[in-house]
């Protein structure tokens, strides 16, 4: 579904964990098992700091969207939302040939690509939570996009080590050169 949306021209896809909202049936079901989490699937990618976190953590009944409940599936898919929102969307947009080769390598299995990416570049998701500016609109900032694309290059260099992987590395390098030439002002 995500790949089909991308191929239909939907430029930015946001994926969120199931978010707990006050007064919902889900909230009533999990309210006694909520734990405060620094990592959340926030609708607005809001700015948070220690003072705000302290206030939020005192009132789970008001701010349950900043809390988590553990399930095996939620653990397994931790940071998939960030991967899709930032990495996948930008990979498709700015490195289209690299994207096609990667998807072919993973037999169009986006989850397997995600699992390998998370295993290979473990810091990627926490990076999303500790940016200076926490607004989703930052995605249009060329320098921010460049840091995301550089993580993708790092992933390709680490995970594509076979001799036949030199093609994807060369194509990725070429597309990165185009991105830098087009968007990065020196």
C-alpha atoms as an extended CHARMM CRD file, in Angstrom:
* protein
*
       186  EXT
         1         1  UNK       CA              0.0000000000        0.0000000000        0.0000000000  PROA      1               0.0000000000
         2         2  UNK       CA              2.7420000000        2.4660000000        0.9350000000  PROA      2               0.0000000000
         3         3  UNK       CA              4.6730000000        1.7790000000       -2.2550000000  PROA      3               0.0000000000
         4         4  UNK       CA              1.5120000000        2.2000000000       -4.3500000000  PROA      4               0.0000000000
         5         5  UNK       CA              0.8100000000        5.5750000000       -2.7210000000  PROA      5               0.0000000000
         6         6  UNK       CA              4.3690000000        6.6680000000       -3.4270000000  PROA      6               0.0000000000
         7         7  UNK       CA              4.1760000000        5.5670000000       -7.0460000000  PROA      7               0.0000000000
         8         8  UNK       CA              0.8770000000        7.4420000000       -7.4630000000  PROA      8               0.0000000000
         9         9  UNK       CA              2.7060000000       10.6740000000       -6.6380000000  PROA      9               0.0000000000
        10        10  UNK       CA              1.8890000000       11.0790000000       -2.9550000000  PROA      10              0.0000000000
        11        11  UNK       CA              5.0620000000       12.9300000000       -2.0070000000  PROA      11              0.0000000000
        12        12  UNK       CA              5.0830000000       12.6530000000        1.7720000000  PROA      12              0.0000000000
        13        13  UNK       CA              3.6190000000        9.7200000000        3.6240000000  PROA      13              0.0000000000
        14        14  UNK       CA              3.2310000000        9.8920000000        7.3770000000  PROA      14              0.0000000000
        15        15  UNK       CA              2.8280000000        6.7160000000        9.3370000000  PROA      15              0.0000000000
        16        16  UNK       CA              1.9700000000        6.7640000000       13.0250000000  PROA      16              0.0000000000
        17        17  UNK       CA              1.7840000000        4.1660000000       15.7370000000  PROA      17              0.0000000000
        18        18  UNK       CA             -1.6750000000        3.6550000000       17.0660000000  PROA      18              0.0000000000
        19        19  UNK       CA             -1.9680000000        6.7060000000       19.2930000000  PROA      19              0.0000000000
        20        20  UNK       CA             -3.8560000000        6.5970000000       22.5620000000  PROA      20              0.0000000000
        21        21  UNK       CA             -6.2830000000        9.4860000000       22.9030000000  PROA      21              0.0000000000
        22        22  UNK       CA             -8.2290000000       10.4900000000       26.0220000000  PROA      22              0.0000000000
        23        23  UNK       CA            -11.7800000000        9.2060000000       26.2620000000  PROA      23              0.0000000000
        24        24  UNK       CA            -11.3580000000        6.4690000000       23.6710000000  PROA      24              0.0000000000
        25        25  UNK       CA            -12.0780000000        2.7850000000       24.1090000000  PROA      25              0.0000000000
        26        26  UNK       CA             -8.3580000000        2.0570000000       23.6300000000  PROA      26              0.0000000000
        27        27  UNK       CA             -7.4610000000        4.4810000000       26.4280000000  PROA      27              0.0000000000
        28        28  UNK       CA             -9.8820000000        2.7560000000       28.7930000000  PROA      28              0.0000000000
        29        29  UNK       CA             -8.3900000000       -0.6150000000       27.8630000000  PROA      29              0.0000000000
        30        30  UNK       CA             -4.6950000000        0.3220000000       28.3660000000  PROA      30              0.0000000000
        31        31  UNK       CA             -4.8060000000        3.2090000000       30.8770000000  PROA      31              0.0000000000
        32        32  UNK       CA             -3.4250000000        1.1130000000       33.7550000000  PROA      32              0.0000000000
        33        33  UNK       CA             -0.4880000000       -0.1340000000       31.6630000000  PROA      33              0.0000000000
        34        34  UNK       CA              0.7590000000        3.1470000000       30.2190000000  PROA      34              0.0000000000
        35        35  UNK       CA              4.4210000000        4.0770000000       30.5210000000  PROA      35              0.0000000000
        36        36  UNK       CA              5.8420000000        7.4920000000       29.7240000000  PROA      36              0.0000000000
        37        37  UNK       CA              7.9040000000        7.4200000000       26.5710000000  PROA      37              0.0000000000
        38        38  UNK       CA             10.3990000000        9.8160000000       25.0190000000  PROA      38              0.0000000000
        39        39  UNK       CA              9.6110000000        8.1690000000       21.7000000000  PROA      39              0.0000000000
        40        40  UNK       CA              6.0780000000        8.7070000000       20.5600000000  PROA      40              0.0000000000
        41        41  UNK       CA              4.1950000000        8.8860000000       17.3090000000  PROA      41              0.0000000000
        42        42  UNK       CA              3.2510000000       12.5230000000       17.5860000000  PROA      42              0.0000000000
        43        43  UNK       CA              0.6910000000       14.0350000000       15.2200000000  PROA      43              0.0000000000
        44        44  UNK       CA              2.4490000000       17.4060000000       15.1090000000  PROA      44              0.0000000000
        45        45  UNK       CA              6.0520000000       16.4020000000       15.8350000000  PROA      45              0.0000000000
        46        46  UNK       CA              5.8390000000       18.7960000000       18.7630000000  PROA      46              0.0000000000
        47        47  UNK       CA              8.7350000000       20.3780000000       20.5720000000  PROA      47              0.0000000000
        48        48  UNK       CA              9.4200000000       18.7540000000       23.9280000000  PROA      48              0.0000000000
        49        49  UNK       CA             11.8370000000       19.5390000000       26.6850000000  PROA      49              0.0000000000
        50        50  UNK       CA             12.3820000000       18.4510000000       30.2820000000  PROA      50              0.0000000000
        51        51  UNK       CA              9.8860000000       20.9410000000       31.7360000000  PROA      51              0.0000000000
        52        52  UNK       CA              7.1530000000       19.8930000000       29.3050000000  PROA      52              0.0000000000
        53        53  UNK       CA              7.9350000000       16.1890000000       29.7970000000  PROA      53              0.0000000000
        54        54  UNK       CA              7.6070000000       16.6060000000       33.5640000000  PROA      54              0.0000000000
        55        55  UNK       CA              4.1480000000       18.1420000000       33.1810000000  PROA      55              0.0000000000
        56        56  UNK       CA              3.0140000000       15.5360000000       30.6460000000  PROA      56              0.0000000000
        57        57  UNK       CA              4.2480000000       12.6040000000       32.7410000000  PROA      57              0.0000000000
        58        58  UNK       CA              2.1010000000       13.7330000000       35.7110000000  PROA      58              0.0000000000
        59        59  UNK       CA             -1.1300000000       13.6150000000       33.7200000000  PROA      59              0.0000000000
        60        60  UNK       CA             -1.4520000000       10.4590000000       31.6020000000  PROA      60              0.0000000000
        61        61  UNK       CA             -5.2300000000       10.8500000000       31.5950000000  PROA      61              0.0000000000
        62        62  UNK       CA             -4.8580000000       14.1980000000       29.7720000000  PROA      62              0.0000000000
        63        63  UNK       CA             -1.8160000000       13.4010000000       27.6070000000  PROA      63              0.0000000000
        64        64  UNK       CA             -2.0010000000        9.6550000000       26.8780000000  PROA      64              0.0000000000
        65        65  UNK       CA             -0.6210000000       10.2050000000       23.3580000000  PROA      65              0.0000000000
        66        66  UNK       CA              2.8200000000       10.6820000000       24.9700000000  PROA      66              0.0000000000
        67        67  UNK       CA              2.6200000000        7.3280000000       26.7110000000  PROA      67              0.0000000000
        68        68  UNK       CA              3.0930000000        3.8520000000       25.3990000000  PROA      68              0.0000000000
        69        69  UNK       CA              1.7850000000        0.3940000000       26.0790000000  PROA      69              0.0000000000
        70        70  UNK       CA              3.9220000000       -2.6220000000       25.3320000000  PROA      70              0.0000000000
        71        71  UNK       CA              3.0330000000       -5.3210000000       22.8540000000  PROA      71              0.0000000000
        72        72  UNK       CA              5.3380000000       -7.5530000000       20.8540000000  PROA      72              0.0000000000
        73        73  UNK       CA              4.1410000000       -5.9760000000       17.6220000000  PROA      73              0.0000000000
        74        74  UNK       CA              4.7810000000       -2.4220000000       18.8620000000  PROA      74              0.0000000000
        75        75  UNK       CA              8.3160000000       -3.4290000000       19.8860000000  PROA      75              0.0000000000
        76        76  UNK       CA              8.9450000000       -5.1200000000       16.5470000000  PROA      76              0.0000000000
        77        77  UNK       CA              7.7700000000       -2.0820000000       14.5790000000  PROA      77              0.0000000000
        78        78  UNK       CA              9.3950000000        0.5580000000       16.7830000000  PROA      78              0.0000000000
        79        79  UNK       CA             10.4390000000        3.5180000000       14.6090000000  PROA      79              0.0000000000
        80        80  UNK       CA              8.7640000000        2.2090000000       11.4570000000  PROA      80              0.0000000000
        81        81  UNK       CA              6.7430000000        5.4280000000       11.4850000000  PROA      81              0.0000000000
        82        82  UNK       CA              9.9290000000        7.5400000000       11.4150000000  PROA      82              0.0000000000
        83        83  UNK       CA             11.4940000000        5.3650000000        8.7520000000  PROA      83              0.0000000000
        84        84  UNK       CA              8.4970000000        5.7620000000        6.4200000000  PROA      84              0.0000000000
        85        85  UNK       CA              7.9180000000        9.4520000000        7.1050000000  PROA      85              0.0000000000
        86        86  UNK       CA             11.5100000000       10.5190000000        6.6140000000  PROA      86              0.0000000000
        87        87  UNK       CA             13.7710000000        7.9080000000        5.0680000000  PROA      87              0.0000000000
        88        88  UNK       CA             11.4760000000        6.0280000000        2.7100000000  PROA      88              0.0000000000
        89        89  UNK       CA              9.7790000000        9.1470000000        1.3430000000  PROA      89              0.0000000000
        90        90  UNK       CA             13.0770000000       10.9290000000        0.7220000000  PROA      90              0.0000000000
        91        91  UNK       CA             14.7290000000        7.8400000000       -0.7450000000  PROA      91              0.0000000000
        92        92  UNK       CA             11.9420000000        7.5930000000       -3.3170000000  PROA      92              0.0000000000
        93        93  UNK       CA             11.9280000000       11.3210000000       -4.0770000000  PROA      93              0.0000000000
        94        94  UNK       CA             15.6510000000       12.0500000000       -4.3680000000  PROA      94              0.0000000000
        95        95  UNK       CA             17.2760000000        8.6870000000       -5.1230000000  PROA      95              0.0000000000
        96        96  UNK       CA             14.7040000000        7.0510000000       -7.4180000000  PROA      96              0.0000000000
        97        97  UNK       CA             17.0110000000        4.5790000000       -9.1730000000  PROA      97              0.0000000000
        98        98  UNK       CA             18.6200000000        3.6250000000       -5.8680000000  PROA      98              0.0000000000
        99        99  UNK       CA             15.1170000000        3.1230000000       -4.4870000000  PROA      99              0.0000000000
       100       100  UNK       CA             14.1660000000        0.7970000000       -7.3480000000  PROA      100             0.0000000000
       101       101  UNK       CA             17.3040000000       -1.3150000000       -6.9400000000  PROA      101             0.0000000000
       102       102  UNK       CA             16.8280000000       -1.5430000000       -3.1540000000  PROA      102             0.0000000000
       103       103  UNK       CA             13.1860000000       -2.5230000000       -3.4890000000  PROA      103             0.0000000000
       104       104  UNK       CA             14.1770000000       -5.1480000000       -6.0440000000  PROA      104             0.0000000000
       105       105  UNK       CA             16.9130000000       -6.4400000000       -3.7000000000  PROA      105             0.0000000000
       106       106  UNK       CA             14.2980000000       -6.7700000000       -0.9240000000  PROA      106             0.0000000000
       107       107  UNK       CA             11.6530000000       -8.2640000000       -3.2500000000  PROA      107             0.0000000000
       108       108  UNK       CA              9.4350000000       -5.2130000000       -2.5960000000  PROA      108             0.0000000000
       109       109  UNK       CA              9.2850000000       -6.1270000000        1.0960000000  PROA      109             0.0000000000
       110       110  UNK       CA              9.3780000000       -2.7610000000        2.8080000000  PROA      110             0.0000000000
       111       111  UNK       CA              9.3840000000       -4.3240000000        6.2820000000  PROA      111             0.0000000000
       112       112  UNK       CA             12.5390000000       -6.3200000000        5.5490000000  PROA      112             0.0000000000
       113       113  UNK       CA             14.2050000000       -3.1650000000        4.2360000000  PROA      113             0.0000000000
       114       114  UNK       CA             13.1700000000       -1.3910000000        7.4310000000  PROA      114             0.0000000000
       115       115  UNK       CA             14.4550000000       -4.1730000000        9.6990000000  PROA      115             0.0000000000
       116       116  UNK       CA             17.8250000000       -4.2010000000        7.9230000000  PROA      116             0.0000000000
       117       117  UNK       CA             18.0070000000       -0.4220000000        8.0020000000  PROA      117             0.0000000000
       118       118  UNK       CA             17.2340000000       -0.2730000000       11.7210000000  PROA      118             0.0000000000
       119       119  UNK       CA             19.7900000000       -2.9970000000       12.4300000000  PROA      119             0.0000000000
       120       120  UNK       CA             22.4680000000       -1.3180000000       10.2830000000  PROA      120             0.0000000000
       121       121  UNK       CA             21.8030000000        2.3260000000       11.2380000000  PROA      121             0.0000000000
       122       122  UNK       CA             20.4870000000        1.9960000000       14.8110000000  PROA      122             0.0000000000
       123       123  UNK       CA             20.8060000000        5.6990000000       15.6390000000  PROA      123             0.0000000000
       124       124  UNK       CA             18.5080000000        6.8190000000       12.8080000000  PROA      124             0.0000000000
       125       125  UNK       CA             15.2830000000        6.9850000000       14.8000000000  PROA      125             0.0000000000
       126       126  UNK       CA             16.6120000000        8.6460000000       17.9140000000  PROA      126             0.0000000000
       127       127  UNK       CA             18.1410000000       11.2810000000       15.6550000000  PROA      127             0.0000000000
       128       128  UNK       CA             14.5890000000       12.2270000000       14.6590000000  PROA      128             0.0000000000
       129       129  UNK       CA             13.6540000000       12.9250000000       18.2720000000  PROA      129             0.0000000000
       130       130  UNK       CA             16.6240000000       15.0740000000       19.1970000000  PROA      130             0.0000000000
       131       131  UNK       CA             16.6870000000       17.6080000000       16.3960000000  PROA      131             0.0000000000
       132       132  UNK       CA             16.9760000000       21.2890000000       17.2910000000  PROA      132             0.0000000000
       133       133  UNK       CA             13.8130000000       22.1140000000       15.3570000000  PROA      133             0.0000000000
       134       134  UNK       CA             11.0340000000       19.5850000000       15.7230000000  PROA      134             0.0000000000
       135       135  UNK       CA              8.6480000000       20.6970000000       12.9960000000  PROA      135             0.0000000000
       136       136  UNK       CA              7.6350000000       18.4070000000       10.1850000000  PROA      136             0.0000000000
       137       137  UNK       CA              8.0560000000       21.3270000000        7.7730000000  PROA      137             0.0000000000
       138       138  UNK       CA             11.7940000000       20.9180000000        8.3140000000  PROA      138             0.0000000000
       139       139  UNK       CA             11.5950000000       18.0830000000        5.8170000000  PROA      139             0.0000000000
       140       140  UNK       CA             11.9140000000       20.7160000000        3.0690000000  PROA      140             0.0000000000
       141       141  UNK       CA             15.1610000000       21.9980000000        4.5230000000  PROA      141             0.0000000000
       142       142  UNK       CA             17.8870000000       20.8220000000        2.1390000000  PROA      142             0.0000000000
       143       143  UNK       CA             20.4860000000       20.3170000000        4.8690000000  PROA      143             0.0000000000
       144       144  UNK       CA             18.1030000000       18.1660000000        6.8790000000  PROA      144             0.0000000000
       145       145  UNK       CA             17.2580000000       16.1390000000        3.7840000000  PROA      145             0.0000000000
       146       146  UNK       CA             20.9720000000       15.7460000000        3.1030000000  PROA      146             0.0000000000
       147       147  UNK       CA             21.5640000000       14.2080000000        6.5580000000  PROA      147             0.0000000000
       148       148  UNK       CA             18.7620000000       11.7050000000        5.9150000000  PROA      148             0.0000000000
       149       149  UNK       CA             20.1470000000       10.8230000000        2.4920000000  PROA      149             0.0000000000
       150       150  UNK       CA             23.6350000000       10.4310000000        3.9630000000  PROA      150             0.0000000000
       151       151  UNK       CA             22.2270000000        7.8500000000        6.3880000000  PROA      151             0.0000000000
       152       152  UNK       CA             20.7930000000        5.9960000000        3.4030000000  PROA      152             0.0000000000
       153       153  UNK       CA             24.2070000000        6.0820000000        1.6920000000  PROA      153             0.0000000000
       154       154  UNK       CA             25.7850000000        4.7470000000        4.8940000000  PROA      154             0.0000000000
       155       155  UNK       CA             23.2250000000        1.9320000000        4.9610000000  PROA      155             0.0000000000
       156       156  UNK       CA             23.9120000000        1.0230000000        1.3390000000  PROA      156             0.0000000000
       157       157  UNK       CA             27.6660000000        1.0350000000        1.9100000000  PROA      157             0.0000000000
       158       158  UNK       CA             27.3310000000       -1.2050000000        4.9650000000  PROA      158             0.0000000000
       159       159  UNK       CA             24.6750000000       -3.6330000000        3.7990000000  PROA      159             0.0000000000
       160       160  UNK       CA             25.4850000000       -3.9430000000        0.1030000000  PROA      160             0.0000000000
       161       161  UNK       CA             28.8940000000       -5.5870000000        0.2940000000  PROA      161             0.0000000000
       162       162  UNK       CA             28.7260000000       -8.1800000000       -2.4490000000  PROA      162             0.0000000000
       163       163  UNK       CA             30.5020000000       -7.5860000000       -5.7480000000  PROA      163             0.0000000000
       164       164  UNK       CA             27.2090000000       -7.1050000000       -7.6030000000  PROA      164             0.0000000000
       165       165  UNK       CA             26.3530000000       -4.4020000000       -5.0640000000  PROA      165             0.0000000000
       166       166  UNK       CA             28.7850000000       -2.0100000000       -6.7240000000  PROA      166             0.0000000000
       167       167  UNK       CA             26.0140000000       -0.9840000000       -9.1550000000  PROA      167             0.0000000000
       168       168  UNK       CA             23.7130000000        0.2730000000       -6.4040000000  PROA      168             0.0000000000
       169       169  UNK       CA             26.6180000000        2.1030000000       -4.7530000000  PROA      169             0.0000000000
       170       170  UNK       CA             27.5740000000        3.8300000000       -8.0030000000  PROA      170             0.0000000000
       171       171  UNK       CA             23.9980000000        4.7920000000       -8.8100000000  PROA      171             0.0000000000
       172       172  UNK       CA             23.4600000000        6.0460000000       -5.2680000000  PROA      172             0.0000000000
       173       173  UNK       CA             26.6580000000        8.1210000000       -5.4520000000  PROA      173             0.0000000000
       174       174  UNK       CA             25.5380000000        9.5760000000       -8.8010000000  PROA      174             0.0000000000
       175       175  UNK       CA             22.0880000000       10.4940000000       -7.4470000000  PROA      175             0.0000000000
       176       176  UNK       CA             23.6600000000       12.0380000000       -4.3420000000  PROA      176             0.0000000000
       177       177  UNK       CA             25.8950000000       14.1620000000       -6.5870000000  PROA      177             0.0000000000
       178       178  UNK       CA             22.8060000000       15.3480000000       -8.4520000000  PROA      178             0.0000000000
       179       179  UNK       CA             21.0750000000       16.1700000000       -5.1420000000  PROA      179             0.0000000000
       180       180  UNK       CA             24.0660000000       18.1470000000       -3.8710000000  PROA      180             0.0000000000
       181       181  UNK       CA             24.4780000000       20.0010000000       -7.1700000000  PROA      181             0.0000000000
       182       182  UNK       CA             20.7760000000       20.8470000000       -7.3550000000  PROA      182             0.0000000000
       183       183  UNK       CA             19.9420000000       21.6940000000       -3.7330000000  PROA      183             0.0000000000
       184       184  UNK       CA             23.0090000000       22.3810000000       -1.6250000000  PROA      184             0.0000000000
       185       185  UNK       CA             24.3460000000       25.9120000000       -1.8240000000  PROA      185             0.0000000000
       186       186  UNK       CA             28.0760000000       26.1640000000       -1.2110000000  PROA      186             0.0000000000
